Amino acid sequence: MPAQSLILYWPAVLQLQVWRLITTFTYFGSVGHNMLMETVFMLNYSKSMETLYDGKRAQYLWHLLLNGVALMLLNTLVGLLGVGMDQEDGTKIPGLPFLAQPLLYSIVWMWARRNPETQMSVFGFFNVKAVYFPWFLLAYHCVMGGGLNIFYLMGFAVGHLFHFLSNMHPYTQKLR
């Protein structure tokens, strides 16, 4: 199956290609080191987040679903701002074609916020607190020549929104 048939493209979704609403969250790119690393990250951090929900898998799944909806809405906004994927015929698909990476970085952000004091060994060379780990990933990506990636920023924004709404906001409401 070509990757082109998996992308989030709203005109195709409106033509009842509804699988695109799910497959956009499953594609990390072509087979290689980055895809392998991101798949392992997704499995590890998703499993860790699931344990934070005390085995309430349905609640975690609901959280992921809302995260996905927020990412699709943010992606639509990003597309309206002119970010998009150029096609071979010269047209541009608005927004990011795949949202697996933003979903991953959203999960990493939420995990880091729920485990801020956890010490993480980075490549076995130095330790970093979990709360700074998402920023380390972004800096590492930039240093390795990837530049400032909107995947990270979208994931961090949605992850922070959900962290705030589920953890910080209820606490501030109790203080009133």
PDB file of C-alpha atoms in Angstrom:
ATOM      1  CA  MET A   1       0.000   0.000   0.000  1.00  0.00           C
ATOM      2  CA  PRO A   2       1.541   3.341  -0.967  1.00  0.00           C
ATOM      3  CA  ALA A   3       2.031   5.866   1.826  1.00  0.00           C
ATOM      4  CA  GLN A   4       0.038   8.375  -0.251  1.00  0.00           C
ATOM      5  CA  SER A   5      -3.156   6.448   0.536  1.00  0.00           C
ATOM      6  CA  LEU A   6      -2.517   6.782   4.296  1.00  0.00           C
ATOM      7  CA  ILE A   7      -2.121  10.552   4.568  1.00  0.00           C
ATOM      8  CA  LEU A   8      -4.598  12.858   6.243  1.00  0.00           C
ATOM      9  CA  TYR A   9      -6.216  14.588   3.291  1.00  0.00           C
ATOM     10  CA  TRP A  10      -9.640  16.024   4.080  1.00  0.00           C
ATOM     11  CA  PRO A  11     -11.125  15.911   0.547  1.00  0.00           C
ATOM     12  CA  ALA A  12     -10.363  12.172   0.494  1.00  0.00           C
ATOM     13  CA  VAL A  13     -11.843  11.711   3.989  1.00  0.00           C
ATOM     14  CA  LEU A  14     -15.009  13.472   2.824  1.00  0.00           C
ATOM     15  CA  GLN A  15     -15.163  10.934  -0.034  1.00  0.00           C
ATOM     16  CA  LEU A  16     -15.542   8.264   2.690  1.00  0.00           C
ATOM     17  CA  GLN A  17     -11.875   7.261   2.871  1.00  0.00           C
ATOM     18  CA  VAL A  18     -12.289   7.349   6.653  1.00  0.00           C
ATOM     19  CA  TRP A  19      -9.333   5.034   7.316  1.00  0.00           C
ATOM     20  CA  ARG A  20      -7.134   8.100   6.805  1.00  0.00           C
ATOM     21  CA  LEU A  21      -8.342   9.408  10.184  1.00  0.00           C
ATOM     22  CA  ILE A  22      -6.547   6.455  11.811  1.00  0.00           C
ATOM     23  CA  THR A  23      -3.686   5.657   9.435  1.00  0.00           C
ATOM     24  CA  THR A  24      -2.282   9.176   9.731  1.00  0.00           C
ATOM     25  CA  PHE A  25      -1.274   8.178  13.290  1.00  0.00           C
ATOM     26  CA  THR A  26       0.438   4.929  12.266  1.00  0.00           C
ATOM     27  CA  TYR A  27       3.116   5.988   9.777  1.00  0.00           C
ATOM     28  CA  PHE A  28       6.519   7.107  11.102  1.00  0.00           C
ATOM     29  CA  GLY A  29       8.198   7.331   7.713  1.00  0.00           C
ATOM     30  CA  SER A  30      10.253   4.975   5.604  1.00  0.00           C
ATOM     31  CA  VAL A  31      12.047   2.053   7.218  1.00  0.00           C
ATOM     32  CA  GLY A  32      15.222   3.188   8.937  1.00  0.00           C
ATOM     33  CA  HIS A  33      16.835   4.190  12.214  1.00  0.00           C
ATOM     34  CA  ASN A  34      14.404   7.045  12.928  1.00  0.00           C
ATOM     35  CA  MET A  35      11.359   4.891  12.292  1.00  0.00           C
ATOM     36  CA  LEU A  36      12.706   2.163  14.567  1.00  0.00           C
ATOM     37  CA  MET A  37      13.563   4.641  17.331  1.00  0.00           C
ATOM     38  CA  GLU A  38      10.179   6.351  17.167  1.00  0.00           C
ATOM     39  CA  THR A  39       8.299   3.040  17.160  1.00  0.00           C
ATOM     40  CA  VAL A  40      10.208   1.912  20.271  1.00  0.00           C
ATOM     41  CA  PHE A  41       9.545   5.309  21.905  1.00  0.00           C
ATOM     42  CA  MET A  42       5.834   5.024  21.119  1.00  0.00           C
ATOM     43  CA  LEU A  43       5.608   1.538  22.620  1.00  0.00           C
ATOM     44  CA  ASN A  44       7.635   2.381  25.746  1.00  0.00           C
ATOM     45  CA  TYR A  45       6.045   5.710  26.595  1.00  0.00           C
ATOM     46  CA  SER A  46       2.547   4.572  25.721  1.00  0.00           C
ATOM     47  CA  LYS A  47       2.951   1.533  27.983  1.00  0.00           C
ATOM     48  CA  SER A  48       4.301   3.758  30.756  1.00  0.00           C
ATOM     49  CA  MET A  49       1.419   6.220  30.355  1.00  0.00           C
ATOM     50  CA  GLU A  50      -1.069   3.353  30.451  1.00  0.00           C
ATOM     51  CA  THR A  51       0.307   2.258  33.840  1.00  0.00           C
ATOM     52  CA  LEU A  52      -0.176   5.813  35.116  1.00  0.00           C
ATOM     53  CA  TYR A  53      -3.886   5.323  34.429  1.00  0.00           C
ATOM     54  CA  ASP A  54      -3.848   2.384  36.894  1.00  0.00           C
ATOM     55  CA  GLY A  55      -4.831  -0.139  34.250  1.00  0.00           C
ATOM     56  CA  LYS A  56      -7.804   1.900  33.010  1.00  0.00           C
ATOM     57  CA  ARG A  57      -7.105   1.188  29.357  1.00  0.00           C
ATOM     58  CA  ALA A  58     -10.371   2.681  28.150  1.00  0.00           C
ATOM     59  CA  GLN A  59      -9.539   5.967  29.853  1.00  0.00           C
ATOM     60  CA  TYR A  60      -6.085   6.014  28.235  1.00  0.00           C
ATOM     61  CA  LEU A  61      -7.592   5.149  24.846  1.00  0.00           C
ATOM     62  CA  TRP A  62     -10.104   7.998  25.273  1.00  0.00           C
ATOM     63  CA  HIS A  63      -7.206  10.301  26.116  1.00  0.00           C
ATOM     64  CA  LEU A  64      -5.366   9.212  22.940  1.00  0.00           C
ATOM     65  CA  LEU A  65      -8.522   9.741  20.873  1.00  0.00           C
ATOM     66  CA  LEU A  66      -8.941  13.290  22.191  1.00  0.00           C
ATOM     67  CA  ASN A  67      -5.242  13.881  21.600  1.00  0.00           C
ATOM     68  CA  GLY A  68      -5.669  12.742  18.000  1.00  0.00           C
ATOM     69  CA  VAL A  69      -8.654  15.027  17.444  1.00  0.00           C
ATOM     70  CA  ALA A  70      -6.716  17.981  18.883  1.00  0.00           C
ATOM     71  CA  LEU A  71      -3.761  17.177  16.612  1.00  0.00           C
ATOM     72  CA  MET A  72      -6.034  17.030  13.552  1.00  0.00           C
ATOM     73  CA  LEU A  73      -7.552  20.410  14.452  1.00  0.00           C
ATOM     74  CA  LEU A  74      -4.108  21.926  15.032  1.00  0.00           C
ATOM     75  CA  ASN A  75      -2.915  20.360  11.783  1.00  0.00           C
ATOM     76  CA  THR A  76      -5.793  22.027   9.935  1.00  0.00           C
ATOM     77  CA  LEU A  77      -4.757  25.372  11.428  1.00  0.00           C
ATOM     78  CA  VAL A  78      -1.128  24.739  10.442  1.00  0.00           C
ATOM     79  CA  GLY A  79      -2.334  23.966   6.911  1.00  0.00           C
ATOM     80  CA  LEU A  80      -4.244  27.252   6.799  1.00  0.00           C
ATOM     81  CA  LEU A  81      -0.991  29.018   7.723  1.00  0.00           C
ATOM     82  CA  GLY A  82       0.630  27.646   4.589  1.00  0.00           C
ATOM     83  CA  VAL A  83       2.520  24.605   5.865  1.00  0.00           C
ATOM     84  CA  GLY A  84       1.925  21.581   3.702  1.00  0.00           C
ATOM     85  CA  MET A  85       3.278  18.783   1.569  1.00  0.00           C
ATOM     86  CA  ASP A  86       4.134  19.431  -2.061  1.00  0.00           C
ATOM     87  CA  GLN A  87       2.930  16.777  -4.474  1.00  0.00           C
ATOM     88  CA  GLU A  88       4.467  15.642  -7.746  1.00  0.00           C
ATOM     89  CA  ASP A  89       1.815  17.470  -9.786  1.00  0.00           C
ATOM     90  CA  GLY A  90       2.711  20.790  -8.137  1.00  0.00           C
ATOM     91  CA  THR A  91      -0.299  20.976  -5.833  1.00  0.00           C
ATOM     92  CA  LYS A  92       0.059  21.248  -2.084  1.00  0.00           C
ATOM     93  CA  ILE A  93      -1.726  19.185   0.566  1.00  0.00           C
ATOM     94  CA  PRO A  94      -2.378  21.549   3.491  1.00  0.00           C
ATOM     95  CA  GLY A  95      -0.998  20.551   6.885  1.00  0.00           C
ATOM     96  CA  LEU A  96       1.216  17.639   7.776  1.00  0.00           C
ATOM     97  CA  PRO A  97       0.450  14.404   5.940  1.00  0.00           C
ATOM     98  CA  PHE A  98       1.138  12.120   8.920  1.00  0.00           C
ATOM     99  CA  LEU A  99       0.513  12.743  12.608  1.00  0.00           C
ATOM    100  CA  ALA A 100       2.236   9.740  14.220  1.00  0.00           C
ATOM    101  CA  GLN A 101       5.239  11.827  15.256  1.00  0.00           C
ATOM    102  CA  PRO A 102       3.220  14.668  16.808  1.00  0.00           C
ATOM    103  CA  LEU A 103       1.178  12.048  18.697  1.00  0.00           C
ATOM    104  CA  LEU A 104       4.396  10.430  19.934  1.00  0.00           C
ATOM    105  CA  TYR A 105       5.840  13.746  21.125  1.00  0.00           C
ATOM    106  CA  SER A 106       2.546  14.579  22.799  1.00  0.00           C
ATOM    107  CA  ILE A 107       2.759  11.305  24.743  1.00  0.00           C
ATOM    108  CA  VAL A 108       6.427  11.954  25.615  1.00  0.00           C
ATOM    109  CA  TRP A 109       5.506  15.459  26.826  1.00  0.00           C
ATOM    110  CA  MET A 110       2.688  14.158  29.039  1.00  0.00           C
ATOM    111  CA  TRP A 111       4.884  11.366  30.420  1.00  0.00           C
ATOM    112  CA  ALA A 112       7.666  13.853  31.207  1.00  0.00           C
ATOM    113  CA  ARG A 113       5.219  16.146  33.009  1.00  0.00           C
ATOM    114  CA  ARG A 114       3.850  13.277  35.091  1.00  0.00           C
ATOM    115  CA  ASN A 115       7.371  12.044  35.969  1.00  0.00           C
ATOM    116  CA  PRO A 116       9.342  15.312  36.254  1.00  0.00           C
ATOM    117  CA  GLU A 117      11.987  14.086  38.707  1.00  0.00           C
ATOM    118  CA  THR A 118      12.786  10.806  36.939  1.00  0.00           C
ATOM    119  CA  GLN A 119      16.439  10.686  35.895  1.00  0.00           C
ATOM    120  CA  MET A 120      16.977   9.450  32.347  1.00  0.00           C
ATOM    121  CA  SER A 121      20.238   8.194  30.908  1.00  0.00           C
ATOM    122  CA  VAL A 122      20.778   9.672  27.461  1.00  0.00           C
ATOM    123  CA  PHE A 123      22.889   7.390  25.259  1.00  0.00           C
ATOM    124  CA  GLY A 124      24.605   6.214  28.451  1.00  0.00           C
ATOM    125  CA  PHE A 125      26.686   9.406  28.591  1.00  0.00           C
ATOM    126  CA  PHE A 126      24.746  11.769  30.831  1.00  0.00           C
ATOM    127  CA  ASN A 127      21.555  12.014  32.835  1.00  0.00           C
ATOM    128  CA  VAL A 128      18.702  14.410  32.286  1.00  0.00           C
ATOM    129  CA  LYS A 129      15.528  14.931  34.287  1.00  0.00           C
ATOM    130  CA  ALA A 130      12.438  13.671  32.496  1.00  0.00           C
ATOM    131  CA  VAL A 131      10.850  17.125  32.536  1.00  0.00           C
ATOM    132  CA  TYR A 132      13.638  18.303  30.173  1.00  0.00           C
ATOM    133  CA  PHE A 133      13.665  15.193  27.982  1.00  0.00           C
ATOM    134  CA  PRO A 134      11.248  16.507  25.301  1.00  0.00           C
ATOM    135  CA  TRP A 135      13.452  19.582  24.886  1.00  0.00           C
ATOM    136  CA  PHE A 136      16.509  17.339  24.656  1.00  0.00           C
ATOM    137  CA  LEU A 137      14.837  15.412  21.819  1.00  0.00           C
ATOM    138  CA  LEU A 138      14.130  18.663  19.963  1.00  0.00           C
ATOM    139  CA  ALA A 139      17.697  19.932  20.486  1.00  0.00           C
ATOM    140  CA  TYR A 140      19.134  16.585  19.393  1.00  0.00           C
ATOM    141  CA  HIS A 141      17.023  16.688  16.235  1.00  0.00           C
ATOM    142  CA  CYS A 142      18.260  20.223  15.467  1.00  0.00           C
ATOM    143  CA  VAL A 143      21.924  19.342  16.123  1.00  0.00           C
ATOM    144  CA  MET A 144      21.688  16.277  13.893  1.00  0.00           C
ATOM    145  CA  GLY A 145      20.667  18.528  11.009  1.00  0.00           C
ATOM    146  CA  GLY A 146      16.909  18.149  11.183  1.00  0.00           C
ATOM    147  CA  GLY A 147      16.207  21.778  12.003  1.00  0.00           C
ATOM    148  CA  LEU A 148      13.292  23.015  14.058  1.00  0.00           C
ATOM    149  CA  ASN A 149      10.613  20.427  13.391  1.00  0.00           C
ATOM    150  CA  ILE A 150       6.938  21.316  13.597  1.00  0.00           C
ATOM    151  CA  PHE A 151       6.167  17.676  14.536  1.00  0.00           C
ATOM    152  CA  TYR A 152       7.776  18.258  17.920  1.00  0.00           C
ATOM    153  CA  LEU A 153       6.147  21.617  18.492  1.00  0.00           C
ATOM    154  CA  MET A 154       2.653  20.371  17.624  1.00  0.00           C
ATOM    155  CA  GLY A 155       3.088  17.362  19.892  1.00  0.00           C
ATOM    156  CA  PHE A 156       4.421  19.480  22.749  1.00  0.00           C
ATOM    157  CA  ALA A 157       1.541  21.960  22.398  1.00  0.00           C
ATOM    158  CA  VAL A 158      -1.169  19.287  22.434  1.00  0.00           C
ATOM    159  CA  GLY A 159       0.599  17.335  25.186  1.00  0.00           C
ATOM    160  CA  HIS A 160       0.822  20.461  27.312  1.00  0.00           C
ATOM    161  CA  LEU A 161      -2.834  21.291  26.682  1.00  0.00           C
ATOM    162  CA  PHE A 162      -3.924  17.843  27.854  1.00  0.00           C
ATOM    163  CA  HIS A 163      -1.530  17.874  30.804  1.00  0.00           C
ATOM    164  CA  PHE A 164      -2.938  21.230  31.857  1.00  0.00           C
ATOM    165  CA  LEU A 165      -6.580  20.210  31.429  1.00  0.00           C
ATOM    166  CA  SER A 166      -6.228  16.866  33.192  1.00  0.00           C
ATOM    167  CA  ASN A 167      -3.752  17.719  35.968  1.00  0.00           C
ATOM    168  CA  MET A 168      -3.236  21.430  36.509  1.00  0.00           C
ATOM    169  CA  HIS A 169      -6.694  22.884  35.857  1.00  0.00           C
ATOM    170  CA  PRO A 170      -8.624  20.580  38.228  1.00  0.00           C
ATOM    171  CA  TYR A 171      -6.084  21.403  40.949  1.00  0.00           C
ATOM    172  CA  THR A 172      -6.442  25.162  40.446  1.00  0.00           C
ATOM    173  CA  GLN A 173     -10.230  24.841  40.563  1.00  0.00           C
ATOM    174  CA  LYS A 174      -9.991  23.222  44.011  1.00  0.00           C
ATOM    175  CA  LEU A 175      -8.017  26.214  45.285  1.00  0.00           C
ATOM    176  CA  ARG A 176     -10.880  28.621  44.600  1.00  0.00           C
TER     177      ARG A 176
END
